[in-house]
Short mmCIF file of C-alpha atoms and ligand atoms in Angstrom, two decimals:
data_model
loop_
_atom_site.label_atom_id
_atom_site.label_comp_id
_atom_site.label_asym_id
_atom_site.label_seq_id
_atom_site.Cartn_x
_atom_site.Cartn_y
_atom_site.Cartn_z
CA UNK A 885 0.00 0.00 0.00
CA UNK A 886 1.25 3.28 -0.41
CA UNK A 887 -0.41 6.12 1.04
CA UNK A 888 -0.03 10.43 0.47
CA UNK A 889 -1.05 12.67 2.77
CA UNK A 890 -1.28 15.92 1.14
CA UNK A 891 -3.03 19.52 2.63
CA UNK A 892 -2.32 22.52 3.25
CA UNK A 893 0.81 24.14 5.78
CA UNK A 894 -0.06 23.26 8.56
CA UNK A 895 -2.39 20.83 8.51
CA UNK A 896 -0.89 17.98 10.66
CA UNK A 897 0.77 16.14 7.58
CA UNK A 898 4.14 15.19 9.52
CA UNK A 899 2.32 14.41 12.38
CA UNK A 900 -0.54 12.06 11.17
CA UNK A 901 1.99 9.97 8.62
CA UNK A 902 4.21 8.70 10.92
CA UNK A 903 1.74 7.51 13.44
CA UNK A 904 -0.07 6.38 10.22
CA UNK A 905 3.17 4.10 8.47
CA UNK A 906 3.37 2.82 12.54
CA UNK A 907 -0.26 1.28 12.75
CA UNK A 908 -0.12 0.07 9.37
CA UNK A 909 3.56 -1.24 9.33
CA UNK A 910 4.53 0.78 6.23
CA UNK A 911 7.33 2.76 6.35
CA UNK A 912 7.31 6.61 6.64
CA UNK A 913 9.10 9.11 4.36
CA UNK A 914 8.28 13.09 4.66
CA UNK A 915 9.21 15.34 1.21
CA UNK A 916 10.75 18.32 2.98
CA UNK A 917 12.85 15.87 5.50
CA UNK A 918 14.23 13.76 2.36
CA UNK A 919 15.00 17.23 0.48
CA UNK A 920 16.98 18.74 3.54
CA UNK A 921 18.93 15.64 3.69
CA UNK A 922 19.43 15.80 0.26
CA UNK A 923 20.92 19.41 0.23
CA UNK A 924 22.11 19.51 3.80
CA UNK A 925 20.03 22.82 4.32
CA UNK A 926 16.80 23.84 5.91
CA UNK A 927 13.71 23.98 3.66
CA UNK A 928 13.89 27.39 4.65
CA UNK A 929 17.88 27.94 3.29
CA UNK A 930 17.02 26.47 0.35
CA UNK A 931 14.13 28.53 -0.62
CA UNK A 932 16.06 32.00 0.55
CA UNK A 933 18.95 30.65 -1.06
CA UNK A 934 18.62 29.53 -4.53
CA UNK A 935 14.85 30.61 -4.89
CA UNK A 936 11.40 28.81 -4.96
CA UNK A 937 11.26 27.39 -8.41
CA UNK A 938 14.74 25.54 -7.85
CA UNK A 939 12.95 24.09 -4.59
CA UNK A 940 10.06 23.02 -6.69
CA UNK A 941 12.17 21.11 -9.22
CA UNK A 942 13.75 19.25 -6.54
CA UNK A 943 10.90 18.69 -4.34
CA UNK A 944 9.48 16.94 -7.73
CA UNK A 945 12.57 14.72 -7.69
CA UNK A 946 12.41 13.58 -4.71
CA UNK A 947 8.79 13.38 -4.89
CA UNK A 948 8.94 10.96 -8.29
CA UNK A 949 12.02 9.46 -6.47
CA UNK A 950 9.39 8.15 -3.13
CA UNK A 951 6.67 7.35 -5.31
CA UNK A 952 8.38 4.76 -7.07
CA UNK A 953 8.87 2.47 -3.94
CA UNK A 954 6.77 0.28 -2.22
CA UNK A 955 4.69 0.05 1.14
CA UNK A 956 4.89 3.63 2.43
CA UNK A 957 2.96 7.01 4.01
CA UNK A 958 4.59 9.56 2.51
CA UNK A 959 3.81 13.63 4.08
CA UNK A 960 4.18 16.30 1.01
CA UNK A 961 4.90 19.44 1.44
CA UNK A 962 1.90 21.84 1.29
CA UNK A 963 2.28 23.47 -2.17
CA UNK A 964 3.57 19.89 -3.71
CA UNK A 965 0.61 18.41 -5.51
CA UNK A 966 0.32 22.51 -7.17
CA UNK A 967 3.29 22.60 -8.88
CA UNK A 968 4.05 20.58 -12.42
CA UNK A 969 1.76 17.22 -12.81
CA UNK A 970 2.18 16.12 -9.31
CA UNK A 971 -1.18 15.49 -8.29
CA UNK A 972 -1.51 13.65 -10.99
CA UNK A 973 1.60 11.41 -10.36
CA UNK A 974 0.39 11.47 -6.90
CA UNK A 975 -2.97 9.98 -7.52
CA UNK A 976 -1.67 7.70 -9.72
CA UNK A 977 1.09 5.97 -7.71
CA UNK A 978 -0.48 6.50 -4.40
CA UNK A 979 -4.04 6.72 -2.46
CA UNK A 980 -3.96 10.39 -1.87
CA UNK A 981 -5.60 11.53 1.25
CA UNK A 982 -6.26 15.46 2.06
CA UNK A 983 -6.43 16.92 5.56
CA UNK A 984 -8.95 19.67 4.95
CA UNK A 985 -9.20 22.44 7.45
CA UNK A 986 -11.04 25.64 6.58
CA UNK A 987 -9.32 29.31 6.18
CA UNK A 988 -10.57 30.03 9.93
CA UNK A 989 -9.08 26.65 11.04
CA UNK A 990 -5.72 26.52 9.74
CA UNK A 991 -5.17 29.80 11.12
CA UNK A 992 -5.61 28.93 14.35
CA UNK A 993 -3.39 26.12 14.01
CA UNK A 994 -0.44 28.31 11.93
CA UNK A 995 -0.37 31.69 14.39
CA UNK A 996 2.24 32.11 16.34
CA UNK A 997 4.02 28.78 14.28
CA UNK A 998 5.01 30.21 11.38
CA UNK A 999 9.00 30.63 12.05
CA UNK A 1000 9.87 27.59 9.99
CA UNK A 1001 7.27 28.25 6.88
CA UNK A 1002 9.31 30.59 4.47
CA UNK A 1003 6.37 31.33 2.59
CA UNK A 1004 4.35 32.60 5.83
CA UNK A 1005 7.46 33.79 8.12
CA UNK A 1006 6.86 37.37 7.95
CA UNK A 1007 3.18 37.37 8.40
CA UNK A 1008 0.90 37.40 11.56
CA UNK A 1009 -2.81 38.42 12.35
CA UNK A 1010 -4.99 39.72 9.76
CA UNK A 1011 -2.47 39.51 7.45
CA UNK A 1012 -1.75 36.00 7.97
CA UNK A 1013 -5.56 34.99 7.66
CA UNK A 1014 -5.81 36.74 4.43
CA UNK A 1015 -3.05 35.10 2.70
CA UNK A 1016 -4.08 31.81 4.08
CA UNK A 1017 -7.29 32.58 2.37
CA UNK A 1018 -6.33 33.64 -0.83
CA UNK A 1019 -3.48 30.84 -0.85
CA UNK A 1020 -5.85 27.95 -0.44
CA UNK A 1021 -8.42 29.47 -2.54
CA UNK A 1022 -5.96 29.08 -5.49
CA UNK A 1023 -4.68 25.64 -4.15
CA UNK A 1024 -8.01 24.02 -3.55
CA UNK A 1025 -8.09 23.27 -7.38
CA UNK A 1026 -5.45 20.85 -6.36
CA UNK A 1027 -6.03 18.96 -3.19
CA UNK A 1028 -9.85 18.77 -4.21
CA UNK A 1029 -8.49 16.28 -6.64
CA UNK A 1030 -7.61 14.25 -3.36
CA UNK A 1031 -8.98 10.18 -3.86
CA UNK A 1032 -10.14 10.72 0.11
CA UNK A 1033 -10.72 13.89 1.56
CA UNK A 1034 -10.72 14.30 5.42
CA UNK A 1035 -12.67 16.97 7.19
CA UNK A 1036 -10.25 17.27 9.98
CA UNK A 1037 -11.57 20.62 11.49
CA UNK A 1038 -13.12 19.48 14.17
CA UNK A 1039 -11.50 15.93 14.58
CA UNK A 1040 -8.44 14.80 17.07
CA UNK A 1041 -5.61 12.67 15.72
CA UNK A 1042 -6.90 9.73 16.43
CA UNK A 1043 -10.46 10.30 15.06
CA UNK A 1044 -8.32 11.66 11.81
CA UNK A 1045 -6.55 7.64 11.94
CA UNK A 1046 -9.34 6.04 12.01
CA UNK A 1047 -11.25 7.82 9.28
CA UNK A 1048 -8.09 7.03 7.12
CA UNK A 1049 -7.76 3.32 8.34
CA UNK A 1050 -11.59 3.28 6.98
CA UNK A 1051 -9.73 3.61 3.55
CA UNK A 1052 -7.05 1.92 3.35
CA UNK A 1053 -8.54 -1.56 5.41
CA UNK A 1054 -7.09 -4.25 2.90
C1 S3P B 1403 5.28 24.75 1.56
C2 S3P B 1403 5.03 23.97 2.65
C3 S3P B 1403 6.10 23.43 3.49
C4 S3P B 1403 7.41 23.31 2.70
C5 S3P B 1403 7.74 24.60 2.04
C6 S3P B 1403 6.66 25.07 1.09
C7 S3P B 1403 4.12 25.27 0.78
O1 S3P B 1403 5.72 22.16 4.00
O2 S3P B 1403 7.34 22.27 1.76
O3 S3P B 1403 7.96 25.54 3.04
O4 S3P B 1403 4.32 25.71 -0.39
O5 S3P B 1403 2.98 25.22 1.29
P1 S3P B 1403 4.62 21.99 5.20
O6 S3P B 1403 3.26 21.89 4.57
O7 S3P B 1403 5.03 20.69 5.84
O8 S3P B 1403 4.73 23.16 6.12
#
């Protein structure tokens, strides 16, 4: 079985998978961990360093590089199924699954925990919301293409499991 979790920043991706690959004895890879040992850099480095587009390119490496193994929960990286085909590859070598949150939601969860997000690092409050709102707007087109999508909003991590292990019973 091999499993995505895709969703927006935020959205309890890297926490969810490896709990996930644990109950269902598959192992656990996350995108932005397997790029920064890659480089040898932050996500963050990277992105101020050599600029979002070469972070894409790689991130679609990697990303082609993952979804050619076997038995595995992989996390992505929010923005990864918007950029290039990648949903697409997604969907087709994995069962994608999307933690959806609303605007209101996610920025409760990102505020105040935005140090380590590049894209959302210098923004707080109002600001913040609105960009979250705007952002997911434009990337709902994407994770909407999700096989499963998860109404986390108002579910704990363990109600989130066990909607997912309603999926992917074999
Ligand atoms: C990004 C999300 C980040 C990371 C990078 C870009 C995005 O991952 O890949 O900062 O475009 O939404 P998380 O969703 O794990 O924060």
């Amino acid at each position: 079985m091999k499993i995505s979790l895709i969703g927006y920043m935020g959205s309890g991706k890297s926490t969810i998978g490896p709990e996930l690959a644990v109950l269902s004895g598959l192992d656990y890879y996350d995108l932005d961990a397997e790029i920064e040992k890659h480089t040898g850099y932050t996500i963050t480095e990277t992105i101020f360093n050599k600029g979002e587009l070469y972070f894409r390119k790689l991130e679609r490496e990697k990303l082609h590089e993952i979804l050619a193994k076997d038995n595995f929960v992989l996390s992505t990286g929010g923005g990864t199924p918007c950029y290039y085909d990648n949903i697409d590859v997604i969907n087709k070598n994995s069962l994608s699954i999307y933690l959806q949150y609303n605007v209101k939601e996610l920025f409760e969860r990102l505020k105040g925990n935005t140090a380590e997000r590049p894209l959302i690092a210098h923004l707080e409050g109002e600001p913040l919301q609105e960009y979250i709102g705007k952002h997911l707007f434009e990337r709902s087109t994407y994770y909407d293409k999700a096989t499963v999508v998860i109404k986390a909003g108002k579910l704990s991590n363990l109600e989130i499991l066990k909607e997912i292990k309603n999926y992917t019973h074999e």
